[in-house]
PDB file of C-alpha atoms in Angstrom:
ATOM      1  CA  MET A1463     -48.390 181.990 137.381  1.00 48.00           C
ATOM      2  CA  LYS A1464     -52.283 183.036 137.628  1.00 49.00           C
ATOM      3  CA  LEU A1465     -52.364 183.521 133.904  1.00 49.00           C
ATOM      4  CA  ASN A1466     -50.527 180.167 133.296  1.00 52.00           C
ATOM      5  CA  ILE A1467     -53.193 178.187 135.245  1.00 48.00           C
ATOM      6  CA  GLN A1468     -56.139 180.207 133.849  1.00 51.00           C
ATOM      7  CA  LEU A1469     -54.745 179.454 130.120  1.00 52.00           C
ATOM      8  CA  THR A1470     -54.327 175.600 131.237  1.00 51.00           C
ATOM      9  CA  LEU A1471     -57.922 175.749 132.504  1.00 50.00           C
ATOM     10  CA  ILE A1472     -59.196 177.209 129.239  1.00 52.00           C
ATOM     11  CA  LEU A1473     -57.235 174.776 127.169  1.00 53.00           C
ATOM     12  CA  SER A1474     -58.314 171.755 129.006  1.00 51.00           C
ATOM     13  CA  PHE A1475     -61.995 172.729 128.817  1.00 51.00           C
ATOM     14  CA  CYS A1476     -61.863 173.296 125.177  1.00 53.00           C
ATOM     15  CA  LEU A1477     -60.198 169.807 124.832  1.00 51.00           C
ATOM     16  CA  ILE A1478     -62.827 168.146 126.915  1.00 47.00           C
ATOM     17  CA  ASN A1479     -65.756 169.970 125.626  1.00 52.00           C
ATOM     18  CA  GLY A1480     -64.399 169.489 122.036  1.00 49.00           C
ATOM     19  CA  LEU A1481     -64.019 165.748 122.410  1.00 46.00           C
ATOM     20  CA  LEU A1482     -67.123 165.337 123.975  1.00 44.00           C
ATOM     21  CA  TYR A1483     -68.755 167.150 121.002  1.00 45.00           C
ATOM     22  CA  SER A1484     -66.788 165.505 118.295  1.00 40.00           C
ATOM     23  CA  GLN A1485     -67.978 162.186 119.736  1.00 42.00           C
ATOM     24  CA  SER A1486     -71.645 162.864 120.197  1.00 38.00           C
ATOM     25  CA  LYS A1487     -71.950 164.392 116.354  1.00 41.00           C
ATOM     26  CA  ASP A1488     -69.155 162.850 114.313  1.00 52.00           C
ATOM     27  CA  ASN A1489     -68.868 159.076 115.484  1.00 62.00           C
ATOM     28  CA  TYR A1490     -65.804 159.420 117.507  1.00 81.00           C
ATOM     29  CA  ASN A1491     -63.472 160.785 114.750  1.00 92.00           C
ATOM     30  CA  MET A1492     -60.066 160.104 115.560  1.00 95.00           C
ATOM     31  CA  TRP A1493     -56.395 161.633 114.560  1.00 96.00           C
ATOM     32  CA  PHE A1494     -53.184 159.629 115.438  1.00 97.00           C
ATOM     33  CA  GLN A1495     -49.917 160.834 114.682  1.00 98.00           C
ATOM     34  CA  TYR A1496     -46.472 160.490 115.321  1.00 98.00           C
ATOM     35  CA  LEU A1497     -43.632 163.267 114.264  1.00 98.00           C
ATOM     36  CA  MET A1498     -39.933 163.235 114.435  1.00 98.00           C
ATOM     37  CA  SER A1499     -37.588 166.184 113.997  1.00 97.00           C
ATOM     38  CA  ALA A1500     -33.855 165.733 113.674  1.00 97.00           C
ATOM     39  CA  LYS A1501     -31.194 168.219 112.960  1.00 96.00           C
ATOM     40  CA  ILE A1502     -28.896 167.380 110.360  1.00 96.00           C
ATOM     41  CA  THR A1503     -26.390 170.069 109.813  1.00 95.00           C
ATOM     42  CA  ASP A1504     -26.711 173.475 111.936  1.00 94.00           C
ATOM     43  CA  LYS A1505     -28.857 175.155 109.177  1.00 96.00           C
ATOM     44  CA  SER A1506     -31.095 172.154 108.200  1.00 97.00           C
ATOM     45  CA  THR A1507     -33.483 169.643 109.661  1.00 97.00           C
ATOM     46  CA  LEU A1508     -35.487 166.534 108.585  1.00 98.00           C
ATOM     47  CA  THR A1509     -38.665 166.296 109.575  1.00 98.00           C
ATOM     48  CA  ALA A1510     -41.029 162.793 109.034  1.00 98.00           C
ATOM     49  CA  LEU A1511     -44.351 162.046 110.314  1.00 97.00           C
ATOM     50  CA  THR A1512     -47.002 159.364 110.005  1.00 98.00           C
ATOM     51  CA  GLN A1513     -50.697 160.166 110.377  1.00 98.00           C
ATOM     52  CA  TYR A1514     -53.981 157.754 110.852  1.00 97.00           C
ATOM     53  CA  ARG A1515     -57.381 158.940 110.797  1.00 96.00           C
ATOM     54  CA  SER A1516     -60.397 156.903 111.692  1.00 94.00           C
ATOM     55  CA  PHE A1517     -64.464 157.756 111.816  1.00 90.00           C
ATOM     56  CA  ASP A1518     -64.773 155.254 114.577  1.00 83.00           C
ATOM     57  CA  LEU A1519     -61.903 155.476 117.337  1.00 83.00           C
ATOM     58  CA  ALA A1520     -59.326 153.371 115.541  1.00 84.00           C
ATOM     59  CA  TYR A1521     -61.507 150.773 113.783  1.00 84.00           C
ATOM     60  CA  ASP A1522     -62.900 152.213 110.964  1.00 90.00           C
ATOM     61  CA  THR A1523     -59.846 153.974 108.393  1.00 92.00           C
ATOM     62  CA  ARG A1524     -60.475 157.642 107.268  1.00 93.00           C
ATOM     63  CA  LEU A1525     -56.548 158.223 105.986  1.00 96.00           C
ATOM     64  CA  PHE A1526     -53.096 157.202 106.099  1.00 97.00           C
ATOM     65  CA  LEU A1527     -50.234 159.048 105.050  1.00 98.00           C
ATOM     66  CA  VAL A1528     -46.557 159.397 105.417  1.00 98.00           C
ATOM     67  CA  ASN A1529     -44.503 162.434 104.791  1.00 97.00           C
ATOM     68  CA  ALA A1530     -41.030 164.088 104.982  1.00 98.00           C
ATOM     69  CA  TYR A1531     -39.190 167.399 104.256  1.00 98.00           C
ATOM     70  CA  VAL A1532     -35.939 169.112 104.568  1.00 98.00           C
ATOM     71  CA  ASP A1533     -35.964 172.608 105.586  1.00 98.00           C
ATOM     72  CA  TYR A1534     -32.849 175.152 105.440  1.00 98.00           C
ATOM     73  CA  GLU A1535     -32.382 178.274 107.461  1.00 97.00           C
ATOM     74  CA  VAL A1536     -31.473 180.926 104.925  1.00 97.00           C
ATOM     75  CA  VAL A1537     -31.558 183.839 107.439  1.00 96.00           C
ATOM     76  CA  GLU A1538     -32.432 183.696 111.329  1.00 93.00           C
ATOM     77  CA  ASN A1539     -35.961 181.985 111.798  1.00 93.00           C
ATOM     78  CA  ILE A1540     -36.612 181.702 107.940  1.00 97.00           C
ATOM     79  CA  LYS A1541     -36.468 178.357 106.353  1.00 98.00           C
ATOM     80  CA  PRO A1542     -37.552 177.374 102.850  1.00 98.00           C
ATOM     81  CA  ALA A1543     -38.178 173.476 102.503  1.00 98.00           C
ATOM     82  CA  ALA A1544     -39.056 170.980  99.929  1.00 98.00           C
ATOM     83  CA  GLY A1545     -40.635 167.234 100.661  1.00 98.00           C
ATOM     84  CA  ALA A1546     -43.313 164.787  99.662  1.00 98.00           C
ATOM     85  CA  MET A1547     -46.261 163.008 100.950  1.00 98.00           C
ATOM     86  CA  PHE A1548     -48.210 159.827 100.320  1.00 98.00           C
ATOM     87  CA  LEU A1549     -51.793 159.108 100.999  1.00 98.00           C
ATOM     88  CA  ILE A1550     -54.390 156.956 101.243  1.00 98.00           C
ATOM     89  CA  LEU A1551     -57.733 158.301 101.496  1.00 96.00           C
ATOM     90  CA  GLU A1552     -60.915 156.436 102.453  1.00 94.00           C
ATOM     91  CA  SER A1553     -64.483 157.646 102.292  1.00 89.00           C
ATOM     92  CA  TYR A1554     -67.856 156.936 102.054  1.00 88.00           C
ATOM     93  CA  ASN A1555     -69.963 156.643  99.028  1.00 86.00           C
ATOM     94  CA  VAL A1556     -73.984 157.358  99.200  1.00 83.00           C
ATOM     95  CA  ASP A1557     -74.704 153.676  99.247  1.00 85.00           C
ATOM     96  CA  ASP A1558     -72.171 153.195 102.594  1.00 83.00           C
ATOM     97  CA  SER A1559     -69.602 151.620 100.387  1.00 87.00           C
ATOM     98  CA  LYS A1560     -65.896 152.378 100.833  1.00 91.00           C
ATOM     99  CA  LYS A1561     -64.220 154.708  98.306  1.00 93.00           C
ATOM    100  CA  ILE A1562     -60.529 154.517  98.300  1.00 96.00           C
ATOM    101  CA  ARG A1563     -58.038 156.825  96.666  1.00 97.00           C
ATOM    102  CA  TYR A1564     -54.193 157.204  96.408  1.00 98.00           C
ATOM    103  CA  GLU A1565     -52.501 160.244  96.586  1.00 98.00           C
ATOM    104  CA  LYS A1566     -49.111 161.343  95.527  1.00 98.00           C
ATOM    105  CA  ARG A1567     -48.202 165.072  96.845  1.00 98.00           C
ATOM    106  CA  PRO A1568     -44.772 167.003  96.409  1.00 98.00           C
ATOM    107  CA  PHE A1569     -44.884 170.226  98.097  1.00 98.00           C
ATOM    108  CA  GLN A1570     -42.765 173.402  98.851  1.00 98.00           C
ATOM    109  CA  GLN A1571     -43.127 175.723 101.900  1.00 98.00           C
ATOM    110  CA  VAL A1572     -41.447 178.496 104.006  1.00 98.00           C
ATOM    111  CA  THR A1573     -41.692 179.136 107.566  1.00 98.00           C
ATOM    112  CA  ALA A1574     -41.245 182.088 109.681  1.00 98.00           C
ATOM    113  CA  ASP A1575     -40.841 181.601 113.221  1.00 96.00           C
ATOM    114  CA  TYR A1576     -40.649 184.362 116.127  1.00 94.00           C
ATOM    115  CA  TYR A1577     -41.240 184.772 119.662  1.00 93.00           C
ATOM    116  CA  ILE A1578     -43.420 187.063 121.934  1.00 94.00           C
ATOM    117  CA  GLY A1579     -41.662 186.484 125.478  1.00 91.00           C
ATOM    118  CA  ARG A1580     -41.546 182.843 125.760  1.00 92.00           C
ATOM    119  CA  THR A1581     -44.334 182.206 123.559  1.00 95.00           C
ATOM    120  CA  SER A1582     -43.307 181.147 119.911  1.00 96.00           C
ATOM    121  CA  ILE A1583     -45.437 181.812 116.830  1.00 97.00           C
ATOM    122  CA  SER A1584     -44.780 179.853 113.459  1.00 97.00           C
ATOM    123  CA  ASN A1585     -46.072 181.175 110.383  1.00 98.00           C
ATOM    124  CA  ARG A1586     -45.931 178.369 107.292  1.00 98.00           C
ATOM    125  CA  LEU A1587     -47.045 178.848 103.866  1.00 98.00           C
ATOM    126  CA  ARG A1588     -47.066 175.642 101.815  1.00 98.00           C
ATOM    127  CA  VAL A1589     -47.785 174.557  98.092  1.00 98.00           C
ATOM    128  CA  GLU A1590     -48.988 171.366  97.093  1.00 98.00           C
ATOM    129  CA  GLU A1591     -49.315 169.423  93.861  1.00 98.00           C
ATOM    130  CA  ARG A1592     -51.775 166.915  94.362  1.00 97.00           C
ATOM    131  CA  PHE A1593     -51.806 163.802  91.883  1.00 98.00           C
ATOM    132  CA  ILE A1594     -55.007 161.863  92.986  1.00 97.00           C
ATOM    133  CA  SER A1595     -56.101 158.439  91.548  1.00 96.00           C
ATOM    134  CA  ASN A1596     -59.605 157.086  91.104  1.00 92.00           C
ATOM    135  CA  PRO A1597     -60.542 159.057  89.163  1.00 93.00           C
ATOM    136  CA  ASP A1598     -57.231 160.709  88.007  1.00 95.00           C
ATOM    137  CA  GLU A1599     -57.060 164.449  89.216  1.00 94.00           C
ATOM    138  CA  PHE A1600     -54.423 167.116  89.762  1.00 95.00           C
ATOM    139  CA  GLU A1601     -55.013 169.930  92.090  1.00 95.00           C
ATOM    140  CA  VAL A1602     -53.074 172.590  93.012  1.00 97.00           C
ATOM    141  CA  ARG A1603     -53.542 173.842  96.924  1.00 97.00           C
ATOM    142  CA  ILE A1604     -51.953 176.615  99.025  1.00 98.00           C
ATOM    143  CA  ARG A1605     -52.029 176.251 102.833  1.00 98.00           C
ATOM    144  CA  TYR A1606     -51.331 179.112 105.372  1.00 98.00           C
ATOM    145  CA  LEU A1607     -50.872 177.760 108.942  1.00 98.00           C
ATOM    146  CA  ILE A1608     -50.196 179.732 112.098  1.00 98.00           C
ATOM    147  CA  SER A1609     -49.205 177.914 115.187  1.00 98.00           C
ATOM    148  CA  VAL A1610     -48.546 179.348 118.678  1.00 98.00           C
ATOM    149  CA  ARG A1611     -46.796 177.500 121.472  1.00 97.00           C
ATOM    150  CA  ILE A1612     -47.600 178.871 125.089  1.00 96.00           C
ATOM    151  CA  PRO A1613     -45.143 177.421 128.216  1.00 95.00           C
ATOM    152  CA  PHE A1614     -46.792 176.944 131.225  1.00 94.00           C
ATOM    153  CA  ASN A1615     -43.862 176.688 133.531  1.00 88.00           C
ATOM    154  CA  LYS A1616     -41.960 179.836 135.083  1.00 84.00           C
ATOM    155  CA  LYS A1617     -38.742 181.143 133.547  1.00 82.00           C
ATOM    156  CA  GLY A1618     -35.859 178.935 134.535  1.00 80.00           C
ATOM    157  CA  GLU A1619     -38.143 175.773 135.508  1.00 84.00           C
ATOM    158  CA  LYS A1620     -38.292 172.683 133.840  1.00 87.00           C
ATOM    159  CA  GLU A1621     -40.988 172.713 131.048  1.00 87.00           C
ATOM    160  CA  LYS A1622     -43.657 169.991 132.000  1.00 93.00           C
ATOM    161  CA  LEU A1623     -46.721 171.349 129.946  1.00 96.00           C
ATOM    162  CA  TYR A1624     -47.692 173.654 126.998  1.00 97.00           C
ATOM    163  CA  GLY A1625     -50.693 175.107 125.197  1.00 97.00           C
ATOM    164  CA  ILE A1626     -51.034 174.413 121.513  1.00 97.00           C
ATOM    165  CA  LEU A1627     -53.297 176.803 119.486  1.00 98.00           C
ATOM    166  CA  LYS A1628     -53.219 176.396 115.737  1.00 98.00           C
ATOM    167  CA  ASN A1629     -55.107 177.654 112.789  1.00 98.00           C
ATOM    168  CA  GLU A1630     -54.669 176.593 108.871  1.00 98.00           C
ATOM    169  CA  ILE A1631     -56.802 177.897 105.896  1.00 98.00           C
ATOM    170  CA  ARG A1632     -56.577 175.915 102.718  1.00 97.00           C
ATOM    171  CA  MET A1633     -57.161 177.038  99.066  1.00 97.00           C
ATOM    172  CA  ASN A1634     -57.579 175.378  95.687  1.00 95.00           C
ATOM    173  CA  VAL A1635     -55.652 177.228  92.943  1.00 94.00           C
ATOM    174  CA  ASP A1636     -57.536 175.692  90.222  1.00 82.00           C
ATOM    175  CA  LYS A1637     -61.087 175.285  91.240  1.00 82.00           C
ATOM    176  CA  LEU A1638     -64.188 177.713  90.551  1.00 83.00           C
ATOM    177  CA  GLU A1639     -64.848 177.359  94.562  1.00 87.00           C
ATOM    178  CA  PRO A1640     -61.035 178.267  95.893  1.00 93.00           C
ATOM    179  CA  PHE A1641     -61.963 177.677  99.549  1.00 95.00           C
ATOM    180  CA  ASP A1642     -61.171 173.984 100.619  1.00 94.00           C
ATOM    181  CA  SER A1643     -61.079 174.160 104.422  1.00 95.00           C
ATOM    182  CA  ASN A1644     -60.242 175.690 107.726  1.00 98.00           C
ATOM    183  CA  ARG A1645     -58.762 173.729 110.386  1.00 97.00           C
ATOM    184  CA  ILE A1646     -58.705 174.936 114.034  1.00 98.00           C
ATOM    185  CA  THR A1647     -56.749 173.110 116.858  1.00 98.00           C
ATOM    186  CA  ALA A1648     -56.609 173.611 120.518  1.00 98.00           C
ATOM    187  CA  GLY A1649     -54.755 171.300 122.675  1.00 97.00           C
ATOM    188  CA  LEU A1650     -52.042 170.581 125.439  1.00 98.00           C
ATOM    189  CA  GLY A1651     -48.591 169.187 125.243  1.00 97.00           C
ATOM    190  CA  ILE A1652     -46.894 167.086 128.038  1.00 97.00           C
ATOM    191  CA  LYS A1653     -43.211 166.760 128.086  1.00 96.00           C
ATOM    192  CA  LEU A1654     -42.371 163.143 128.735  1.00 96.00           C
ATOM    193  CA  GLY A1655     -38.497 163.791 128.514  1.00 92.00           C
ATOM    194  CA  LYS A1656     -36.176 166.328 127.278  1.00 90.00           C
ATOM    195  CA  ASN A1657     -36.728 165.525 123.715  1.00 94.00           C
ATOM    196  CA  SER A1658     -40.276 163.991 123.715  1.00 97.00           C
ATOM    197  CA  ALA A1659     -43.811 164.765 124.303  1.00 98.00           C
ATOM    198  CA  LEU A1660     -47.256 163.832 123.986  1.00 98.00           C
ATOM    199  CA  GLU A1661     -50.061 166.009 122.665  1.00 98.00           C
ATOM    200  CA  LEU A1662     -53.679 165.903 123.253  1.00 98.00           C
ATOM    201  CA  ALA A1663     -56.032 168.141 121.317  1.00 98.00           C
ATOM    202  CA  PHE A1664     -59.347 168.886 119.970  1.00 97.00           C
ATOM    203  CA  ILE A1665     -59.631 169.455 115.817  1.00 96.00           C
ATOM    204  CA  ASN A1666     -62.265 171.529 114.171  1.00 95.00           C
ATOM    205  CA  GLN A1667     -62.260 171.318 110.404  1.00 94.00           C
ATOM    206  CA  LEU A1668     -64.720 173.442 108.201  1.00 94.00           C
ATOM    207  CA  GLU A1669     -65.319 172.660 105.057  1.00 91.00           C
ATOM    208  CA  THR A1670     -67.905 173.926 102.375  1.00 87.00           C
ATOM    209  CA  LYS A1671     -70.572 171.513 103.090  1.00 83.00           C
ATOM    210  CA  LYS A1672     -69.648 170.012 106.366  1.00 86.00           C
ATOM    211  CA  THR A1673     -67.775 170.287 109.688  1.00 89.00           C
ATOM    212  CA  SER A1674     -65.615 167.346 111.137  1.00 89.00           C
ATOM    213  CA  ASN A1675     -64.528 167.162 114.690  1.00 93.00           C
ATOM    214  CA  TYR A1676     -61.360 164.981 115.817  1.00 94.00           C
ATOM    215  CA  GLY A1677     -59.955 163.885 118.863  1.00 95.00           C
ATOM    216  CA  PHE A1678     -56.179 164.153 118.477  1.00 97.00           C
ATOM    217  CA  ILE A1679     -53.163 162.003 120.019  1.00 97.00           C
ATOM    218  CA  GLY A1680     -49.869 162.602 119.146  1.00 98.00           C
ATOM    219  CA  PHE A1681     -46.194 161.774 119.946  1.00 98.00           C
ATOM    220  CA  ARG A1682     -43.186 163.566 118.919  1.00 97.00           C
ATOM    221  CA  ASN A1683     -39.336 163.196 119.323  1.00 97.00           C
ATOM    222  CA  ASN A1684     -36.560 165.540 118.516  1.00 96.00           C
ATOM    223  CA  PHE A1685     -33.101 164.226 117.599  1.00 96.00           C
ATOM    224  CA  ASP A1686     -29.598 165.754 117.011  1.00 95.00           C
ATOM    225  CA  TRP A1687     -28.067 163.775 114.036  1.00 94.00           C
ATOM    226  CA  ARG A1688     -25.242 166.314 113.383  1.00 92.00           C
ATOM    227  CA  LYS A1689     -21.465 165.022 113.248  1.00 79.00           C
ATOM    228  CA  LYS A1690     -19.923 166.008 116.805  1.00 73.00           C
ATOM    229  CA  LYS A1691     -16.450 167.667 116.543  1.00 61.00           C
ATOM    230  CA  GLN A1692     -13.910 165.438 117.561  1.00 54.00           C
TER     231      GLN A1692
END
């Protein structure tokens, strides 16, 4: 119990400190997300999400995307998947005018999940084929994500809070400079019901020539769409 309280305090401090830091340095960058996960068979799951990022709270669009994929559990806790993403990317030119780019992004991935006690650890390797407009570009990118979910309840108790720790590194296959970015996330999940949760986090994204910080607000739902046996 003491360990759980300590972890809660540490993650809360990181979240609050990170949000304050991001606001003072990066003009209130925000990241809003809705994620839906639905079991469609005993072995397969549909995941879909939409995401909105802004430079100035919710008022200055930075990115909008929709994303969906289906995975299939080939052996216990090993899930290959395929999906696609559509993005609208908005950035500032040196003269402070907005530049808008569109991207179509098919991708393939494999996820491996395991547990240490009740703490879940997920590893995901994803390959993306990026078709970008204005100007037209094609890029192949590899991403490796490790996610840790830490329950803060005692065994047998109803879960109310959980900790979130993530790190993702992204590398370009076809560029002279392969490093794309590294993204670190620390936050808290608040269970709102058996199949829903609100997540609050701080995200730090390191790129070659800049660092961006975000306050993250996310909502997730889990569904079961499997046909019930009569």
